[in-house]
């Protein structure tokens, strides 16, 4: 009898899946946030902060000398303190007036019932963050979603085609993070107020174990491509095609149990690469898994690993307007005590460390702090804002002026020419 019930269940799932696939809109090409112009060589050369740490070489990458100290310096500060003992998973979005809004979760510990999602706005003219406010907590999420919520986390903002802001976040009703689903809220006033949250339905049946961590990409039809991932049974990436609060399609980005939290670099209307946080067993390489698509995300193929160490930790990715690619990551096989920025210029396959942001390697193991979950944005493709968890007690914010990237790229090009 149980086999008959199971067969009926699978048959129903197949029928629903077929109906869902048959009703999908035509797949659209990727859009670009700003024109990619490799001929823009960023000739206004300026340098790193005077207190920049020495450049270190990645495993299996070419060496690069330390960049000469010069102005302008990097600008660093902290997201405002809310009094919570634990903070994590910050994200950023550029506002229409040039400011930057941050989101992060805070509470007594990750996954605790008292965790809330906070927000604050950075004024670049005053170099100051606004007082933090609560966007959503467990109680308001329960009320808005009309379902029990045990915990929440991982806020990820996105800009919709009509200019509104959408905030994706993870909610859990039962179990750990593997029992998650994604919900979202929409704001028409740059994050001051929010509509009622809605749960994204990524599966017509169970709809569990879907999480989000990384920025969305845009399609030319105005819809969003949201990199997501699963942690229940398998650990793999998925690419959700989202129209407002509706998932209209999804495609597997990896397989097995070894790659989650994809970040995506688009390369024209059809091509993209995804880099993952590895979650492999000890017998397998602790380096960055990679997948690629040649049809705007409709299908993904696992390719050769990027031979940069990864200790089961998230990474952040950003493409500049001139085609330069930048990532922030923990380039070690265990722990999260070192955080670096790596850069690849448009004409080179080599990734090189251009800035060591944090490094506790010289400390004893029990004194190592955690620097993790970086999140990277640029409004114009020339400068950038970075936020990351600092020992689970603070969120650090770093601003990289356009002149800093110009100097870094110029130094890399000199090395490539030698």
Short mmCIF file of C-alpha atoms in Angstrom, two decimals:
data_model
loop_
_atom_site.label_atom_id
_atom_site.label_comp_id
_atom_site.label_asym_id
_atom_site.label_seq_id
_atom_site.Cartn_x
_atom_site.Cartn_y
_atom_site.Cartn_z
CA UNK A 1 0.00 0.00 0.00
CA UNK A 2 2.83 2.37 0.85
CA UNK A 3 4.37 1.79 -2.59
CA UNK A 4 1.08 2.70 -4.25
CA UNK A 5 0.88 5.92 -2.24
CA UNK A 6 4.49 6.76 -3.11
CA UNK A 7 3.83 6.09 -6.80
CA UNK A 8 0.75 8.34 -6.75
CA UNK A 9 2.77 11.05 -5.02
CA UNK A 10 5.49 10.90 -7.68
CA UNK A 11 2.91 10.86 -10.47
CA UNK A 12 1.25 13.97 -9.03
CA UNK A 13 4.62 15.70 -8.77
CA UNK A 14 5.39 14.85 -12.39
CA UNK A 15 2.07 16.23 -13.61
CA UNK A 16 2.44 19.42 -11.61
CA UNK A 17 6.02 19.80 -12.81
CA UNK A 18 4.97 19.34 -16.44
CA UNK A 19 2.20 21.92 -16.11
CA UNK A 20 4.62 24.33 -14.47
CA UNK A 21 7.26 23.88 -17.18
CA UNK A 22 4.69 24.22 -19.96
CA UNK A 23 3.55 27.60 -18.61
CA UNK A 24 7.00 29.18 -18.33
CA UNK A 25 7.68 32.41 -20.26
CA UNK A 26 10.37 32.42 -22.93
CA UNK A 27 13.86 32.60 -21.42
CA UNK A 28 15.51 36.02 -21.84
CA UNK A 29 19.18 37.04 -22.18
CA UNK A 30 21.18 38.59 -19.35
CA UNK A 31 21.13 42.36 -18.93
CA UNK A 32 24.15 44.45 -17.95
CA UNK A 33 24.09 46.93 -15.08
CA UNK A 34 26.65 49.10 -16.86
CA UNK A 35 28.42 48.84 -20.23
CA UNK A 36 31.54 46.69 -20.17
CA UNK A 37 34.36 48.65 -21.81
CA UNK A 38 37.74 46.89 -21.71
CA UNK A 39 39.40 49.82 -23.50
CA UNK A 40 38.84 52.00 -20.48
CA UNK A 41 42.24 51.45 -18.91
CA UNK A 42 41.65 53.52 -15.77
CA UNK A 43 44.61 55.78 -16.40
CA UNK A 44 44.15 58.00 -13.35
CA UNK A 45 46.51 55.95 -11.20
CA UNK A 46 46.26 56.18 -7.43
CA UNK A 47 47.24 53.70 -4.80
CA UNK A 48 46.50 51.59 -1.80
CA UNK A 49 46.08 52.70 1.76
CA UNK A 50 49.33 53.54 3.54
CA UNK A 51 48.55 50.79 6.03
CA UNK A 52 47.85 48.21 3.34
CA UNK A 53 49.22 44.80 4.22
CA UNK A 54 51.77 43.05 1.97
CA UNK A 55 50.32 41.24 -1.01
CA UNK A 56 50.30 37.43 -0.71
CA UNK A 57 50.30 34.90 -3.52
CA UNK A 58 47.48 32.45 -4.07
CA UNK A 59 48.06 28.76 -4.59
CA UNK A 60 48.82 28.11 -8.26
CA UNK A 61 48.73 31.77 -9.22
CA UNK A 62 51.49 34.03 -10.45
CA UNK A 63 53.23 36.24 -7.85
CA UNK A 64 52.69 39.97 -7.69
CA UNK A 65 54.68 42.57 -5.78
CA UNK A 66 53.11 44.81 -3.17
CA UNK A 67 51.44 47.84 -4.64
CA UNK A 68 53.15 51.11 -3.72
CA UNK A 69 51.45 53.03 -0.90
CA UNK A 70 49.71 56.10 -2.25
CA UNK A 71 46.56 58.08 -1.85
CA UNK A 72 43.64 57.80 -1.82
CA UNK A 73 43.41 55.39 1.06
CA UNK A 74 40.70 52.83 1.64
CA UNK A 75 37.89 54.12 3.83
CA UNK A 76 36.84 51.75 6.59
CA UNK A 77 34.19 51.93 9.29
CA UNK A 78 31.64 49.76 11.08
CA UNK A 79 27.94 49.26 10.63
CA UNK A 80 26.09 50.70 13.65
CA UNK A 81 25.98 48.69 16.85
CA UNK A 82 22.52 47.39 17.79
CA UNK A 83 23.57 45.92 21.11
CA UNK A 84 23.16 42.36 19.84
CA UNK A 85 26.05 40.05 20.79
CA UNK A 86 26.06 38.31 17.39
CA UNK A 87 25.80 39.79 13.88
CA UNK A 88 26.26 38.18 10.47
CA UNK A 89 25.41 38.02 6.75
CA UNK A 90 25.51 41.69 5.77
CA UNK A 91 24.41 42.78 2.29
CA UNK A 92 24.34 46.09 0.42
CA UNK A 93 22.40 47.93 -2.27
CA UNK A 94 22.99 51.30 -3.93
CA UNK A 95 20.21 53.87 -3.53
CA UNK A 96 19.03 56.31 -6.17
CA UNK A 97 20.49 59.30 -4.33
CA UNK A 98 24.00 57.83 -4.17
CA UNK A 99 23.72 56.44 -0.65
CA UNK A 100 24.12 52.77 0.25
CA UNK A 101 21.66 50.73 2.31
CA UNK A 102 22.93 47.78 4.34
CA UNK A 103 21.04 44.80 5.74
CA UNK A 104 22.27 42.25 8.28
CA UNK A 105 20.88 39.93 10.92
CA UNK A 106 21.53 40.33 14.64
CA UNK A 107 20.58 38.49 17.81
CA UNK A 108 21.91 36.43 20.69
CA UNK A 109 23.34 33.90 18.20
CA UNK A 110 22.78 32.70 14.62
CA UNK A 111 19.42 30.96 14.35
CA UNK A 112 18.12 32.17 17.71
CA UNK A 113 14.43 33.19 18.02
CA UNK A 114 15.44 36.77 18.85
CA UNK A 115 17.31 37.32 15.56
CA UNK A 116 16.09 40.32 13.56
CA UNK A 117 17.06 41.77 10.18
CA UNK A 118 18.37 45.31 10.56
CA UNK A 119 19.03 48.06 8.06
CA UNK A 120 21.02 51.29 7.98
CA UNK A 121 21.93 53.85 5.30
CA UNK A 122 25.46 55.09 4.58
CA UNK A 123 25.72 58.76 3.57
CA UNK A 124 28.85 59.02 1.38
CA UNK A 125 29.03 62.80 1.78
CA UNK A 126 29.09 62.65 5.57
CA UNK A 127 30.77 59.21 5.72
CA UNK A 128 28.27 58.21 8.36
CA UNK A 129 25.70 55.45 8.91
CA UNK A 130 22.15 56.22 10.00
CA UNK A 131 20.66 54.79 13.18
CA UNK A 132 19.73 51.13 12.59
CA UNK A 133 16.11 50.06 12.29
CA UNK A 134 14.47 46.64 12.22
CA UNK A 135 13.12 45.52 8.85
CA UNK A 136 11.60 42.23 9.98
CA UNK A 137 11.72 39.95 12.99
CA UNK A 138 10.37 36.47 13.63
CA UNK A 139 7.00 37.71 14.92
CA UNK A 140 6.33 40.12 12.05
CA UNK A 141 7.43 37.46 9.56
CA UNK A 142 4.97 35.00 11.10
CA UNK A 143 2.18 37.55 10.88
CA UNK A 144 2.95 38.53 7.29
CA UNK A 145 3.49 34.99 6.00
CA UNK A 146 0.68 33.43 8.06
CA UNK A 147 2.88 30.54 9.12
CA UNK A 148 5.10 29.62 12.03
CA UNK A 149 8.66 30.97 11.74
CA UNK A 150 11.39 29.59 14.00
CA UNK A 151 14.25 31.73 12.68
CA UNK A 152 15.34 33.96 9.83
CA UNK A 153 18.51 35.23 8.18
CA UNK A 154 20.55 35.97 5.02
CA UNK A 155 18.97 39.21 3.70
CA UNK A 156 19.73 39.88 0.01
CA UNK A 157 18.44 43.10 -1.62
CA UNK A 158 17.81 43.54 -5.35
CA UNK A 159 16.63 46.30 -7.69
CA UNK A 160 13.54 45.46 -9.71
CA UNK A 161 13.05 46.63 -13.29
CA UNK A 162 10.47 49.22 -12.23
CA UNK A 163 12.88 50.75 -9.72
CA UNK A 164 11.42 49.22 -6.58
CA UNK A 165 13.62 47.44 -4.07
CA UNK A 166 13.10 43.77 -3.26
CA UNK A 167 14.53 42.09 -0.18
CA UNK A 168 14.95 38.33 -0.21
CA UNK A 169 15.55 36.58 3.10
CA UNK A 170 15.58 33.07 4.53
CA UNK A 171 12.94 31.73 6.91
CA UNK A 172 12.87 28.40 8.75
CA UNK A 173 9.72 26.81 10.18
CA UNK A 174 11.14 23.47 11.25
CA UNK A 175 14.64 22.06 11.75
CA UNK A 176 17.88 23.81 10.85
CA UNK A 177 18.92 25.84 7.81
CA UNK A 178 18.32 22.78 5.63
CA UNK A 179 14.59 23.31 6.27
CA UNK A 180 14.65 26.86 4.89
CA UNK A 181 12.58 28.62 2.28
CA UNK A 182 12.99 32.05 0.71
CA UNK A 183 10.59 34.93 1.35
CA UNK A 184 10.68 38.46 0.00
CA UNK A 185 9.33 41.93 0.62
CA UNK A 186 9.07 44.88 -1.78
CA UNK A 187 9.64 48.56 -1.04
CA UNK A 188 8.59 51.50 -3.18
CA UNK A 189 10.46 54.12 -1.13
CA UNK A 190 14.05 52.87 -1.10
CA UNK A 191 13.60 50.66 1.95
CA UNK A 192 11.79 53.02 4.30
CA UNK A 193 8.62 50.91 4.30
CA UNK A 194 7.85 47.42 3.05
CA UNK A 195 4.91 45.49 1.68
CA UNK A 196 3.73 42.31 3.35
CA UNK A 197 6.27 39.47 2.94
CA UNK A 198 5.51 36.66 0.53
CA UNK A 199 6.99 33.18 0.41
CA UNK A 200 8.68 32.17 -2.84
CA UNK A 201 7.43 28.81 -4.09
CA UNK A 202 10.47 27.12 -5.63
CA UNK A 203 8.85 23.67 -5.58
CA UNK A 204 5.15 22.80 -6.07
CA UNK A 205 5.31 20.23 -3.26
CA UNK A 206 7.65 20.35 -0.25
CA UNK A 207 9.22 23.78 -0.97
CA UNK A 208 11.97 23.32 1.62
CA UNK A 209 15.75 23.71 1.74
CA UNK A 210 16.08 26.69 -0.57
CA UNK A 211 18.38 29.44 0.69
CA UNK A 212 19.85 32.65 -0.70
CA UNK A 213 23.12 34.48 -0.02
CA UNK A 214 24.37 36.17 -3.21
CA UNK A 215 23.23 39.12 -5.37
CA UNK A 216 20.73 38.59 -8.17
CA UNK A 217 21.46 39.23 -11.84
CA UNK A 218 19.05 40.90 -14.26
CA UNK A 219 17.48 39.69 -17.49
CA UNK A 220 16.58 42.03 -20.36
CA UNK A 221 12.89 41.28 -19.82
CA UNK A 222 13.10 42.84 -16.34
CA UNK A 223 13.04 39.60 -14.38
CA UNK A 224 15.72 38.57 -11.89
CA UNK A 225 18.03 35.57 -11.83
CA UNK A 226 18.55 34.65 -8.18
CA UNK A 227 21.46 32.34 -7.28
CA UNK A 228 20.15 30.01 -4.57
CA UNK A 229 21.23 26.74 -2.99
CA UNK A 230 20.06 23.58 -1.20
CA UNK A 231 21.44 21.99 1.96
CA UNK A 232 19.00 19.10 2.52
CA UNK A 233 19.96 15.68 1.07
CA UNK A 234 22.13 17.39 -1.56
CA UNK A 235 24.23 20.53 -1.32
CA UNK A 236 24.08 22.25 -4.66
CA UNK A 237 23.34 25.55 -6.39
CA UNK A 238 20.14 26.49 -8.18
CA UNK A 239 19.34 29.43 -10.43
CA UNK A 240 15.85 30.82 -9.79
CA UNK A 241 14.14 32.96 -12.40
CA UNK A 242 11.99 35.38 -10.39
CA UNK A 243 9.17 37.66 -11.47
CA UNK A 244 8.29 39.88 -8.47
CA UNK A 245 7.55 37.31 -5.76
CA UNK A 246 6.97 34.37 -8.09
CA UNK A 247 9.55 31.77 -9.10
CA UNK A 248 8.73 31.05 -12.75
CA UNK A 249 11.64 28.72 -13.44
CA UNK A 250 14.68 27.14 -11.78
CA UNK A 251 17.75 25.34 -13.07
CA UNK A 252 20.35 23.23 -11.29
CA UNK A 253 23.80 24.88 -11.22
CA UNK A 254 25.79 22.05 -9.62
CA UNK A 255 25.20 18.59 -8.25
CA UNK A 256 26.10 16.33 -5.34
CA UNK A 257 26.94 17.66 -1.90
CA UNK A 258 29.92 19.87 -2.54
CA UNK A 259 28.95 23.36 -3.81
CA UNK A 260 26.63 25.99 -2.32
CA UNK A 261 26.18 29.79 -2.22
CA UNK A 262 26.99 30.55 -5.89
CA UNK A 263 28.10 34.01 -7.00
CA UNK A 264 27.63 34.82 -10.68
CA UNK A 265 29.71 36.79 -13.19
CA UNK A 266 27.79 37.51 -16.40
CA UNK A 267 29.80 37.88 -19.61
CA UNK A 268 27.43 39.19 -22.25
CA UNK A 269 23.81 38.27 -22.94
CA UNK A 270 24.28 34.48 -22.85
CA UNK A 271 27.44 33.53 -20.93
CA UNK A 272 28.11 33.49 -17.20
CA UNK A 273 30.35 31.79 -14.65
CA UNK A 274 29.34 30.76 -11.14
CA UNK A 275 31.83 30.33 -8.29
CA UNK A 276 30.80 28.36 -5.22
CA UNK A 277 31.58 27.85 -1.57
CA UNK A 278 32.83 24.27 -1.34
CA UNK A 279 31.30 21.86 1.19
CA UNK A 280 33.27 18.77 0.16
CA UNK A 281 34.45 15.88 2.36
CA UNK A 282 38.03 15.93 3.58
CA UNK A 283 39.17 13.57 0.84
CA UNK A 284 38.32 16.09 -1.91
CA UNK A 285 40.08 19.35 -2.91
CA UNK A 286 39.35 22.38 -0.73
CA UNK A 287 39.13 24.83 -3.60
CA UNK A 288 36.46 26.80 -5.43
CA UNK A 289 33.97 24.83 -7.59
CA UNK A 290 32.95 26.47 -10.87
CA UNK A 291 30.01 26.12 -13.26
CA UNK A 292 29.27 27.95 -16.50
CA UNK A 293 26.32 28.66 -18.74
CA UNK A 294 26.23 29.52 -22.44
CA UNK A 295 22.47 30.04 -22.68
CA UNK A 296 21.71 32.74 -20.08
CA UNK A 297 21.28 30.31 -17.22
CA UNK A 298 18.98 27.74 -18.82
CA UNK A 299 21.63 25.06 -18.36
CA UNK A 300 24.82 24.93 -16.31
CA UNK A 301 27.91 22.75 -16.75
CA UNK A 302 30.40 21.99 -14.00
CA UNK A 303 33.91 22.95 -15.14
CA UNK A 304 37.41 22.80 -13.67
CA UNK A 305 37.84 24.15 -10.15
CA UNK A 306 39.38 27.55 -9.62
CA UNK A 307 42.58 26.52 -7.82
CA UNK A 308 42.22 28.95 -4.95
CA UNK A 309 41.82 27.44 -1.47
CA UNK A 310 38.37 27.65 0.10
CA UNK A 311 37.63 26.62 3.71
CA UNK A 312 33.88 26.05 3.28
CA UNK A 313 33.26 29.79 3.34
CA UNK A 314 31.27 32.24 1.22
CA UNK A 315 32.84 34.53 -1.36
CA UNK A 316 31.81 37.81 -2.98
CA UNK A 317 32.17 38.73 -6.65
CA UNK A 318 32.07 41.97 -8.59
CA UNK A 319 32.65 42.93 -12.24
CA UNK A 320 33.85 46.48 -12.86
CA UNK A 321 32.71 48.50 -15.85
CA UNK A 322 36.04 48.02 -17.67
CA UNK A 323 35.74 44.22 -17.49
CA UNK A 324 38.03 43.67 -14.50
CA UNK A 325 36.75 41.00 -12.12
CA UNK A 326 37.22 41.12 -8.38
CA UNK A 327 36.45 38.65 -5.60
CA UNK A 328 36.76 38.74 -1.81
CA UNK A 329 37.32 35.38 -0.11
CA UNK A 330 39.12 33.33 2.52
CA UNK A 331 42.09 31.86 0.59
CA UNK A 332 42.93 29.16 3.13
CA UNK A 333 41.82 25.53 3.42
CA UNK A 334 40.66 25.68 7.06
CA UNK A 335 39.36 28.49 9.22
CA UNK A 336 38.18 31.96 8.28
CA UNK A 337 41.00 34.00 9.81
CA UNK A 338 42.31 35.49 6.56
CA UNK A 339 40.26 37.56 4.10
CA UNK A 340 41.72 38.86 0.83
CA UNK A 341 40.72 40.59 -2.37
CA UNK A 342 41.76 38.95 -5.64
CA UNK A 343 41.61 40.58 -9.07
CA UNK A 344 41.72 39.40 -12.68
CA UNK A 345 42.18 41.89 -15.47
CA UNK A 346 40.14 41.39 -18.67
CA UNK A 347 42.95 39.98 -20.82
CA UNK A 348 44.41 37.59 -18.24
CA UNK A 349 43.29 34.24 -16.79
CA UNK A 350 45.32 34.83 -13.61
CA UNK A 351 43.73 35.80 -10.31
CA UNK A 352 46.11 37.75 -8.04
CA UNK A 353 45.83 38.98 -4.47
CA UNK A 354 45.80 42.78 -4.48
CA UNK A 355 44.77 43.42 -0.90
CA UNK A 356 44.91 41.48 2.36
CA UNK A 357 41.94 42.75 4.34
CA UNK A 358 42.35 40.66 7.48
CA UNK A 359 44.93 38.10 8.59
CA UNK A 360 45.29 36.35 11.95
CA UNK A 361 47.72 33.72 10.67
CA UNK A 362 50.42 34.78 13.12
CA UNK A 363 48.14 34.18 16.11
CA UNK A 364 47.65 30.90 17.91
CA UNK A 365 44.75 28.76 16.66
CA UNK A 366 42.56 29.53 19.65
CA UNK A 367 43.09 33.25 19.03
CA UNK A 368 42.02 33.22 15.38
CA UNK A 369 39.03 35.44 14.68
CA UNK A 370 36.44 34.94 11.95
CA UNK A 371 36.27 37.24 8.91
CA UNK A 372 33.57 35.95 6.62
CA UNK A 373 30.48 36.37 4.44
CA UNK A 374 31.71 39.26 2.25
CA UNK A 375 29.24 41.16 0.10
CA UNK A 376 30.38 43.45 -2.73
CA UNK A 377 28.53 46.10 -4.77
CA UNK A 378 29.24 48.94 -7.20
CA UNK A 379 26.72 51.48 -8.41
CA UNK A 380 28.75 52.72 -11.38
CA UNK A 381 31.30 49.99 -12.03
CA UNK A 382 34.22 52.17 -10.95
CA UNK A 383 34.24 52.28 -7.15
CA UNK A 384 32.88 49.68 -4.71
CA UNK A 385 31.52 49.04 -1.22
CA UNK A 386 32.34 45.89 0.73
CA UNK A 387 30.76 44.57 3.93
CA UNK A 388 31.77 41.47 5.88
CA UNK A 389 31.36 39.78 9.25
CA UNK A 390 34.12 40.67 11.71
CA UNK A 391 34.41 37.94 14.36
CA UNK A 392 30.60 37.61 14.55
CA UNK A 393 30.47 40.72 16.76
CA UNK A 394 30.66 43.53 14.16
CA UNK A 395 30.08 44.22 10.47
CA UNK A 396 32.97 46.00 8.78
CA UNK A 397 32.43 48.31 5.81
CA UNK A 398 35.21 49.19 3.35
CA UNK A 399 34.92 51.73 0.54
CA UNK A 400 37.23 51.32 -2.47
CA UNK A 401 37.49 54.58 -4.48
CA UNK A 402 37.73 54.37 -8.25
CA UNK A 403 41.34 55.60 -8.09
CA UNK A 404 42.26 52.64 -5.89
CA UNK A 405 41.04 50.19 -8.54
CA UNK A 406 42.83 52.18 -11.24
CA UNK A 407 46.13 51.81 -9.43
CA UNK A 408 45.57 48.11 -8.70
CA UNK A 409 44.71 47.36 -12.33
CA UNK A 410 47.67 49.37 -13.59
CA UNK A 411 50.02 47.35 -11.38
CA UNK A 412 48.54 44.07 -12.60
CA UNK A 413 48.93 45.11 -16.23
CA UNK A 414 52.58 45.97 -15.63
CA UNK A 415 53.17 42.50 -14.24
CA UNK A 416 51.40 40.85 -17.18
CA UNK A 417 53.58 42.82 -19.59
CA UNK A 418 56.85 41.60 -18.00
#
